[in-house]
Structure formats: C-alpha cells, structure tokens
C-alpha cells in the first residue's frame, strides 16, 4: 500500500541568515527522533531525495502552495539534523516580510518553526517505525503555531506578566527592523496594542481554537440558560453514580450540546468540574475570527505556575524519551494540502 504524504514538524535550531543575499539556512527535521506517528528518520534517509528531487522541491510559507517564499538551493544531513538552505525572493512582499522575521529572530537568539512534506518510500524490514528512505516534496516556514492571520511574532495562549512584557519588547524591536512592509507593521501594531492592554488589566483573550487574540469586552456577551447550568452542576453526581451517558442522552439536543460545551471547556482548562469552575464559564463571547466560544478564563495573562519560555528550545534533540520534541505531526487525507501535492510532483 502506498504511503500517504505527511507533515513532520520539529523544533529547530537557530537560523543562519545572509542579509546581503537573502539566503537562510535552517535545521528543518531531526534524524533519529521518533515523531508522533511513530516514524524515525534514519541516518541517510534523506540522501537520495536530496540528490534526485531537489530541483522539484518547493519552499512555502505555512504550507500554502499559493505562498511561495523562494527556491531551495541545497540540503544535507548534518549533526543529527536535516539542514536546508534556500534563497528568499525579496522582490515579493511576502519574501521581504518573512526575511525580516528571520533577521529579527536570529538577532535575538530565537528561531521560527519549520516543517517538511514527505512520503516514506522504504522502511526497515524488522522495525517498520524506522524509515530508511524519504521522498521530500517541500519545506515550510511557519510564522505562527497555527493559521492565525494576526499573530506573527508571538503566540501567547496564557502567560505571566513577565512573559507578556517580554513579548511587548520583542514586537517593539520589530518596529526598528528595516524590511517590513506597511501591512505587516500594521498587524504588529495591532498585536502590540492588545498586549499593552492586557498588561494594563484589560480582558484580552486568546481563542483556544484558532489562537486569535482580541478584547473580550468588545464582543457581544452570551450566557448559558439556567437549565443548562443546572444540568452541568449535576454532572459530578452523574459521574459518581455512573449514569453520565444515560443522563446526557436524555437531554434535549440543544441543551445537551450546551452542557457538553461547558464540560469540555472546563476539562480543556485542566480543571475539576465544580460549581466555581462552572460559574467561570457561564458567560462567553464568539471569536471574531472562527466564531468558536471563548471564555474570560482564556485571558492571556495568568498567574505564574512555573517558569516557562515564550519560545521553544533551540535544541532539536530530546533530552530523554519522555520529552516531546514535535509540536504536531499528523497524516493528511486526499483533500488536504499534502494530498494536493501529488498534482505538483510526479510519483516515485
């Protein structure tokens, strides 16, 4: 059976940026690291495709085939990583903005994220998790951890005050960078104003579904009906009596949907379902970007629980087997972007 094309996304090492020529070198994949689909790229697994398919490879922004950043120049396996070097097209607005991002990140010891589109060609006969040969179609620069049209430099779903201050300082540095277009600077200005509003006590929230950030109080507020809240309060008792499924199925469809929404929202926050946690999600607004429910509990600034960094580690390799080095890796069906890649490339 022919394997599907999929995306592999790893935390990457710092970028090498040639400011004069618009050339960027990045580590886009880890060798010997098991991804969330239980595949391990073995040493040498990219050698054949780098030799035979380089001329047909593409360099996209956020896996969008209509956003071509530039041309891949070379690739090699080195120091436990797949290293790609490419030249950004600085004649295009998208190229100038992305290159300015690379420079800003590199100057501040940070890195953008990257991922590759590949198809497994040959596997180890004893351990099928070990991929001996990949066919590589493209690699992508990721300007954010999701398809958020607003957040380009930082992605804070929740953070301490110090982390938000750090993000503010980082965006301020972007305004001093040369090379950004007016459109991109307008987006950064919007993001900066939201972060400053959060620091001043405003209810700035992040949509847990699409990562869009907005002022909670600027959107129309909705409230669950008392009937829904009463049933949500009964959930703990139903759980104790082991009759959850029976009681949920007995509810009217509209009521059932809203009760489940409350339960899911509380569990997504890692909280226990109590009267207080239910009260916290009594009111909600609709995300202006994706129209999902967003609660005031999704505020950007949260009380600090442990030290954490806004940006991922610069180390590609895991320190132990339990450390999850992949942000996300999932197989694609025929309707996805990766399924559409078959129209751009010949089969092996």
Short mmCIF file of C-alpha atoms in Angstrom, two decimals:
data_model
loop_
_atom_site.label_atom_id
_atom_site.label_comp_id
_atom_site.label_asym_id
_atom_site.label_seq_id
_atom_site.Cartn_x
_atom_site.Cartn_y
_atom_site.Cartn_z
CA UNK A 1 0.00 0.00 0.00
CA UNK A 2 1.37 3.41 -0.98
CA UNK A 3 2.15 5.62 1.98
CA UNK A 4 0.48 8.99 2.43
CA UNK A 5 2.31 12.29 2.25
CA UNK A 6 2.54 13.81 5.70
CA UNK A 7 3.95 16.75 7.59
CA UNK A 8 6.82 16.41 10.04
CA UNK A 9 7.26 19.39 12.35
CA UNK A 10 10.13 19.73 14.80
CA UNK A 11 11.67 22.39 16.98
CA UNK A 12 14.58 23.79 15.04
CA UNK A 13 17.96 25.24 15.75
CA UNK A 14 18.84 28.89 15.27
CA UNK A 15 18.85 30.27 11.74
CA UNK A 16 21.86 31.37 9.68
CA UNK A 17 20.81 34.47 7.75
CA UNK A 18 22.83 36.05 4.95
CA UNK A 19 21.42 39.57 4.93
CA UNK A 20 23.08 40.62 1.68
CA UNK A 21 21.98 37.68 -0.46
CA UNK A 22 18.65 36.79 1.19
CA UNK A 23 19.84 33.25 1.92
CA UNK A 24 18.58 31.37 5.00
CA UNK A 25 19.91 28.07 6.38
CA UNK A 26 17.75 26.17 8.87
CA UNK A 27 17.51 22.74 10.51
CA UNK A 28 14.07 21.51 9.44
CA UNK A 29 13.98 17.94 10.77
CA UNK A 30 15.62 15.73 13.39
CA UNK A 31 17.38 12.47 12.49
CA UNK A 32 16.76 9.52 14.81
CA UNK A 33 13.84 11.21 16.58
CA UNK A 34 10.51 9.36 16.80
CA UNK A 35 7.61 11.56 15.71
CA UNK A 36 4.02 11.36 16.95
CA UNK A 37 3.23 8.89 14.14
CA UNK A 38 5.97 6.59 15.47
CA UNK A 39 8.27 7.15 12.49
CA UNK A 40 12.03 7.54 12.92
CA UNK A 41 14.08 9.21 10.19
CA UNK A 42 17.19 7.04 10.00
CA UNK A 43 20.61 8.45 9.05
CA UNK A 44 20.83 8.64 5.26
CA UNK A 45 17.06 8.55 4.77
CA UNK A 46 17.08 11.95 3.02
CA UNK A 47 20.20 11.46 0.90
CA UNK A 48 18.51 10.01 -2.19
CA UNK A 49 15.66 12.55 -2.32
CA UNK A 50 18.07 15.45 -1.81
CA UNK A 51 20.05 14.21 -4.80
CA UNK A 52 17.16 13.33 -7.11
CA UNK A 53 14.30 15.67 -6.14
CA UNK A 54 15.99 18.94 -5.14
CA UNK A 55 15.10 20.63 -8.44
CA UNK A 56 11.41 19.98 -7.85
CA UNK A 57 11.24 20.86 -4.14
CA UNK A 58 9.40 23.98 -3.02
CA UNK A 59 9.75 26.40 -0.11
CA UNK A 60 6.36 27.60 1.12
CA UNK A 61 5.01 29.81 3.87
CA UNK A 62 2.72 27.94 6.29
CA UNK A 63 2.27 25.04 3.82
CA UNK A 64 0.34 27.25 1.42
CA UNK A 65 1.07 26.43 -2.20
CA UNK A 66 -0.01 29.94 -3.21
CA UNK A 67 2.66 31.49 -0.95
CA UNK A 68 6.00 30.53 -2.48
CA UNK A 69 8.82 32.06 -0.45
CA UNK A 70 11.80 31.28 -2.63
CA UNK A 71 13.91 28.49 -4.03
CA UNK A 72 15.61 25.64 -2.10
CA UNK A 73 19.30 25.66 -3.02
CA UNK A 74 20.71 22.66 -1.16
CA UNK A 75 20.14 20.19 1.64
CA UNK A 76 22.19 17.77 3.69
CA UNK A 77 22.08 15.61 6.79
CA UNK A 78 24.43 17.10 9.35
CA UNK A 79 24.82 16.90 13.13
CA UNK A 80 21.63 14.88 13.56
CA UNK A 81 19.50 17.27 11.51
CA UNK A 82 18.22 17.79 8.01
CA UNK A 83 19.75 21.15 7.02
CA UNK A 84 18.13 23.15 4.21
CA UNK A 85 19.46 26.28 2.55
CA UNK A 86 17.25 28.48 0.40
CA UNK A 87 17.10 31.92 -1.18
CA UNK A 88 14.08 34.08 -0.40
CA UNK A 89 12.51 36.10 -3.21
CA UNK A 90 13.00 39.66 -1.91
CA UNK A 91 11.13 41.06 -4.92
CA UNK A 92 7.86 39.93 -3.30
CA UNK A 93 6.20 41.47 -0.24
CA UNK A 94 5.79 38.07 1.39
CA UNK A 95 9.50 37.41 0.92
CA UNK A 96 10.61 40.74 2.40
CA UNK A 97 8.37 40.31 5.46
CA UNK A 98 9.47 36.74 6.10
CA UNK A 99 13.14 37.61 5.66
CA UNK A 100 12.74 40.48 8.13
CA UNK A 101 11.26 37.95 10.58
CA UNK A 102 14.27 35.68 10.12
CA UNK A 103 16.68 38.54 10.83
CA UNK A 104 14.75 39.67 13.90
CA UNK A 105 14.61 36.16 15.33
CA UNK A 106 18.26 35.42 14.61
CA UNK A 107 19.43 38.68 16.20
CA UNK A 108 17.50 37.80 19.35
CA UNK A 109 18.67 34.18 19.60
CA UNK A 110 15.32 32.77 18.53
CA UNK A 111 14.06 30.78 15.58
CA UNK A 112 10.93 30.42 13.50
CA UNK A 113 9.40 26.95 13.23
CA UNK A 114 9.66 24.78 10.12
CA UNK A 115 8.16 21.57 8.81
CA UNK A 116 8.57 19.32 5.78
CA UNK A 117 6.23 17.43 3.46
CA UNK A 118 7.48 13.87 2.95
CA UNK A 119 6.43 10.36 1.91
CA UNK A 120 8.02 7.18 3.26
CA UNK A 121 9.49 5.12 0.40
CA UNK A 122 11.41 2.38 2.23
CA UNK A 123 11.15 1.06 5.80
CA UNK A 124 13.27 -1.28 7.89
CA UNK A 125 12.12 -4.88 7.41
CA UNK A 126 12.45 -5.65 11.11
CA UNK A 127 11.27 -2.38 12.67
CA UNK A 128 8.74 -0.63 10.42
CA UNK A 129 8.99 2.55 12.51
CA UNK A 130 12.43 3.16 11.04
CA UNK A 131 12.23 4.98 7.71
CA UNK A 132 15.24 4.20 5.52
CA UNK A 133 14.24 6.44 2.62
CA UNK A 134 12.01 9.51 2.36
CA UNK A 135 10.73 11.34 -0.69
CA UNK A 136 10.66 15.04 0.18
CA UNK A 137 8.33 17.45 -1.60
CA UNK A 138 8.69 20.75 0.25
CA UNK A 139 9.62 22.53 3.43
CA UNK A 140 7.71 25.39 5.00
CA UNK A 141 8.48 28.35 7.21
CA UNK A 142 5.84 28.72 9.90
CA UNK A 143 5.20 32.30 11.00
CA UNK A 144 2.96 31.16 13.84
CA UNK A 145 1.97 27.91 15.51
CA UNK A 146 -1.43 28.00 13.83
CA UNK A 147 -3.20 29.60 10.88
CA UNK A 148 -3.74 32.81 12.83
CA UNK A 149 -3.89 35.78 10.43
CA UNK A 150 -3.00 38.19 13.23
CA UNK A 151 -0.19 36.81 15.37
CA UNK A 152 3.14 36.79 13.54
CA UNK A 153 5.80 37.13 16.22
CA UNK A 154 4.38 35.73 19.44
CA UNK A 155 1.68 33.21 20.26
CA UNK A 156 0.57 33.52 23.88
CA UNK A 157 -2.41 31.43 24.88
CA UNK A 158 -1.63 32.12 28.53
CA UNK A 159 1.38 33.72 30.12
CA UNK A 160 2.70 35.51 33.17
CA UNK A 161 3.02 39.28 33.27
CA UNK A 162 6.78 38.99 32.71
CA UNK A 163 6.27 36.86 29.61
CA UNK A 164 3.83 39.38 28.15
CA UNK A 165 6.32 42.18 28.87
CA UNK A 166 8.99 40.16 27.05
CA UNK A 167 6.64 39.75 24.07
CA UNK A 168 5.97 43.51 24.06
CA UNK A 169 9.70 44.24 23.98
CA UNK A 170 10.18 41.74 21.15
CA UNK A 171 7.48 43.36 19.00
CA UNK A 172 8.91 46.81 19.70
CA UNK A 173 12.18 45.55 18.24
CA UNK A 174 10.29 44.59 15.09
CA UNK A 175 9.40 48.23 14.52
CA UNK A 176 13.09 49.09 14.45
CA UNK A 177 13.84 46.46 11.82
CA UNK A 178 14.24 47.50 8.21
CA UNK A 179 12.48 45.50 5.56
CA UNK A 180 8.95 45.10 6.94
CA UNK A 181 6.12 46.25 4.70
CA UNK A 182 3.44 48.66 5.92
CA UNK A 183 0.82 45.90 6.00
CA UNK A 184 2.95 43.73 8.28
CA UNK A 185 3.75 46.66 10.58
CA UNK A 186 0.03 47.40 10.92
CA UNK A 187 -0.51 43.83 12.11
CA UNK A 188 2.34 44.17 14.60
CA UNK A 189 0.87 47.44 15.85
CA UNK A 190 -2.46 45.70 16.44
CA UNK A 191 -0.75 42.91 18.37
CA UNK A 192 1.33 45.35 20.42
CA UNK A 193 -1.76 47.35 21.43
CA UNK A 194 -3.52 44.17 22.58
CA UNK A 195 -0.54 43.09 24.69
CA UNK A 196 -0.27 46.55 26.27
CA UNK A 197 -4.00 46.46 27.02
CA UNK A 198 -3.53 43.07 28.72
CA UNK A 199 -0.70 44.49 30.86
CA UNK A 200 -2.98 47.33 31.92
CA UNK A 201 -5.60 44.89 33.22
CA UNK A 202 -7.74 44.54 30.11
CA UNK A 203 -9.57 41.31 29.34
CA UNK A 204 -7.54 40.28 26.30
CA UNK A 205 -8.23 36.64 25.48
CA UNK A 206 -6.84 34.06 23.09
CA UNK A 207 -9.22 31.80 21.19
CA UNK A 208 -8.25 28.23 22.14
CA UNK A 209 -9.29 27.02 18.69
CA UNK A 210 -7.56 29.39 16.24
CA UNK A 211 -5.24 31.39 18.59
CA UNK A 212 -6.78 34.72 17.53
CA UNK A 213 -6.31 37.40 20.21
CA UNK A 214 -8.94 40.05 20.89
CA UNK A 215 -10.55 42.19 23.60
CA UNK A 216 -13.20 40.11 25.32
CA UNK A 217 -15.26 43.16 26.26
CA UNK A 218 -15.56 44.39 22.67
CA UNK A 219 -17.62 41.34 21.62
CA UNK A 220 -21.32 40.68 22.39
CA UNK A 221 -21.62 38.52 25.51
CA UNK A 222 -23.72 35.36 25.69
CA UNK A 223 -24.94 33.45 28.74
CA UNK A 224 -25.92 29.82 29.16
CA UNK A 225 -29.50 29.26 30.29
CA UNK A 226 -30.16 28.33 33.89
CA UNK A 227 -31.42 24.94 32.75
CA UNK A 228 -28.08 24.22 31.08
CA UNK A 229 -26.14 25.36 34.16
CA UNK A 230 -28.26 23.16 36.43
CA UNK A 231 -27.56 20.10 34.30
CA UNK A 232 -23.85 20.94 34.22
CA UNK A 233 -23.88 21.09 38.03
CA UNK A 234 -25.47 17.62 38.06
CA UNK A 235 -22.55 16.18 36.08
CA UNK A 236 -20.43 15.39 39.14
CA UNK A 237 -23.31 13.47 40.71
CA UNK A 238 -23.94 11.62 37.46
CA UNK A 239 -20.27 10.72 37.35
CA UNK A 240 -20.35 9.33 40.90
CA UNK A 241 -23.48 7.32 40.16
CA UNK A 242 -22.05 6.18 36.80
CA UNK A 243 -25.07 7.37 34.87
CA UNK A 244 -23.43 10.12 32.78
CA UNK A 245 -24.21 8.65 29.36
CA UNK A 246 -27.79 7.88 30.32
CA UNK A 247 -28.48 11.39 31.62
CA UNK A 248 -26.70 13.19 28.78
CA UNK A 249 -28.63 11.23 26.14
CA UNK A 250 -31.91 12.08 27.90
CA UNK A 251 -31.40 15.83 27.45
CA UNK A 252 -32.94 17.81 24.62
CA UNK A 253 -30.44 18.08 21.74
CA UNK A 254 -29.91 21.85 22.12
CA UNK A 255 -29.50 21.59 25.89
CA UNK A 256 -27.23 18.55 25.54
CA UNK A 257 -24.93 20.43 23.16
CA UNK A 258 -24.51 23.33 25.56
CA UNK A 259 -23.99 21.10 28.61
CA UNK A 260 -21.26 19.21 26.75
CA UNK A 261 -19.72 22.55 25.71
CA UNK A 262 -19.43 23.57 29.39
CA UNK A 263 -17.93 20.22 30.38
CA UNK A 264 -15.42 20.29 27.52
CA UNK A 265 -14.42 23.89 28.25
CA UNK A 266 -13.67 23.14 31.90
CA UNK A 267 -11.78 19.93 31.11
CA UNK A 268 -9.75 21.71 28.43
CA UNK A 269 -8.51 24.06 31.16
CA UNK A 270 -7.41 21.05 33.21
CA UNK A 271 -9.83 21.94 36.00
CA UNK A 272 -12.27 19.86 38.01
CA UNK A 273 -15.96 20.36 37.32
CA UNK A 274 -17.18 22.28 40.36
CA UNK A 275 -19.73 25.00 41.00
CA UNK A 276 -16.95 27.60 40.77
CA UNK A 277 -15.48 26.27 37.51
CA UNK A 278 -18.97 26.20 36.00
CA UNK A 279 -19.53 29.79 37.12
CA UNK A 280 -16.30 30.76 35.38
CA UNK A 281 -17.74 29.68 32.02
CA UNK A 282 -21.32 30.92 32.49
CA UNK A 283 -20.67 33.76 30.07
CA UNK A 284 -18.82 33.64 26.77
CA UNK A 285 -18.27 35.54 23.53
CA UNK A 286 -17.78 34.36 19.97
CA UNK A 287 -14.31 34.58 18.46
CA UNK A 288 -14.49 37.17 15.65
CA UNK A 289 -12.10 35.04 13.58
CA UNK A 290 -13.53 31.50 13.78
CA UNK A 291 -16.78 32.04 15.75
CA UNK A 292 -15.89 29.49 18.44
CA UNK A 293 -16.89 30.04 22.06
CA UNK A 294 -14.29 31.92 24.11
CA UNK A 295 -14.49 32.40 27.86
CA UNK A 296 -12.98 35.10 30.04
CA UNK A 297 -10.86 32.34 31.58
CA UNK A 298 -8.92 32.36 28.29
CA UNK A 299 -7.22 35.65 29.25
CA UNK A 300 -3.62 35.99 28.09
CA UNK A 301 -2.17 36.87 31.49
CA UNK A 302 -2.46 34.07 34.04
CA UNK A 303 -0.99 33.63 37.47
CA UNK A 304 2.51 32.10 37.21
CA UNK A 305 2.67 28.40 37.98
CA UNK A 306 6.17 27.52 36.81
CA UNK A 307 8.99 29.07 34.84
CA UNK A 308 8.45 28.79 31.12
CA UNK A 309 9.71 30.45 27.97
CA UNK A 310 7.68 32.17 25.30
CA UNK A 311 9.75 30.48 22.60
CA UNK A 312 10.59 26.79 22.15
CA UNK A 313 14.03 25.39 22.86
CA UNK A 314 16.76 25.76 20.25
CA UNK A 315 17.71 22.11 20.76
CA UNK A 316 16.40 19.72 18.12
CA UNK A 317 17.19 16.52 20.01
CA UNK A 318 15.16 15.25 23.02
CA UNK A 319 16.90 15.05 26.36
CA UNK A 320 15.00 11.90 27.24
CA UNK A 321 12.41 9.54 25.82
CA UNK A 322 9.55 11.37 27.52
CA UNK A 323 10.34 14.78 26.05
CA UNK A 324 8.01 15.58 23.18
CA UNK A 325 10.07 17.35 20.55
CA UNK A 326 7.36 17.51 17.90
CA UNK A 327 4.85 20.33 18.02
CA UNK A 328 2.38 18.32 15.95
CA UNK A 329 2.54 15.72 13.23
CA UNK A 330 -0.46 14.28 11.51
CA UNK A 331 -1.23 12.27 8.41
CA UNK A 332 -3.06 14.07 5.61
CA UNK A 333 -6.03 12.82 3.66
CA UNK A 334 -6.59 13.34 -0.04
CA UNK A 335 -8.44 16.64 0.49
CA UNK A 336 -5.61 18.28 2.41
CA UNK A 337 -2.73 20.37 1.17
CA UNK A 338 -0.40 17.37 1.17
CA UNK A 339 -2.88 15.33 -0.85
CA UNK A 340 -2.81 18.12 -3.42
CA UNK A 341 0.96 17.90 -3.70
CA UNK A 342 0.51 14.89 -5.97
CA UNK A 343 -0.62 17.35 -8.63
CA UNK A 344 2.72 19.16 -8.40
CA UNK A 345 5.12 16.25 -8.37
CA UNK A 346 5.50 13.00 -10.27
CA UNK A 347 5.10 9.78 -8.39
CA UNK A 348 8.25 7.95 -7.48
#
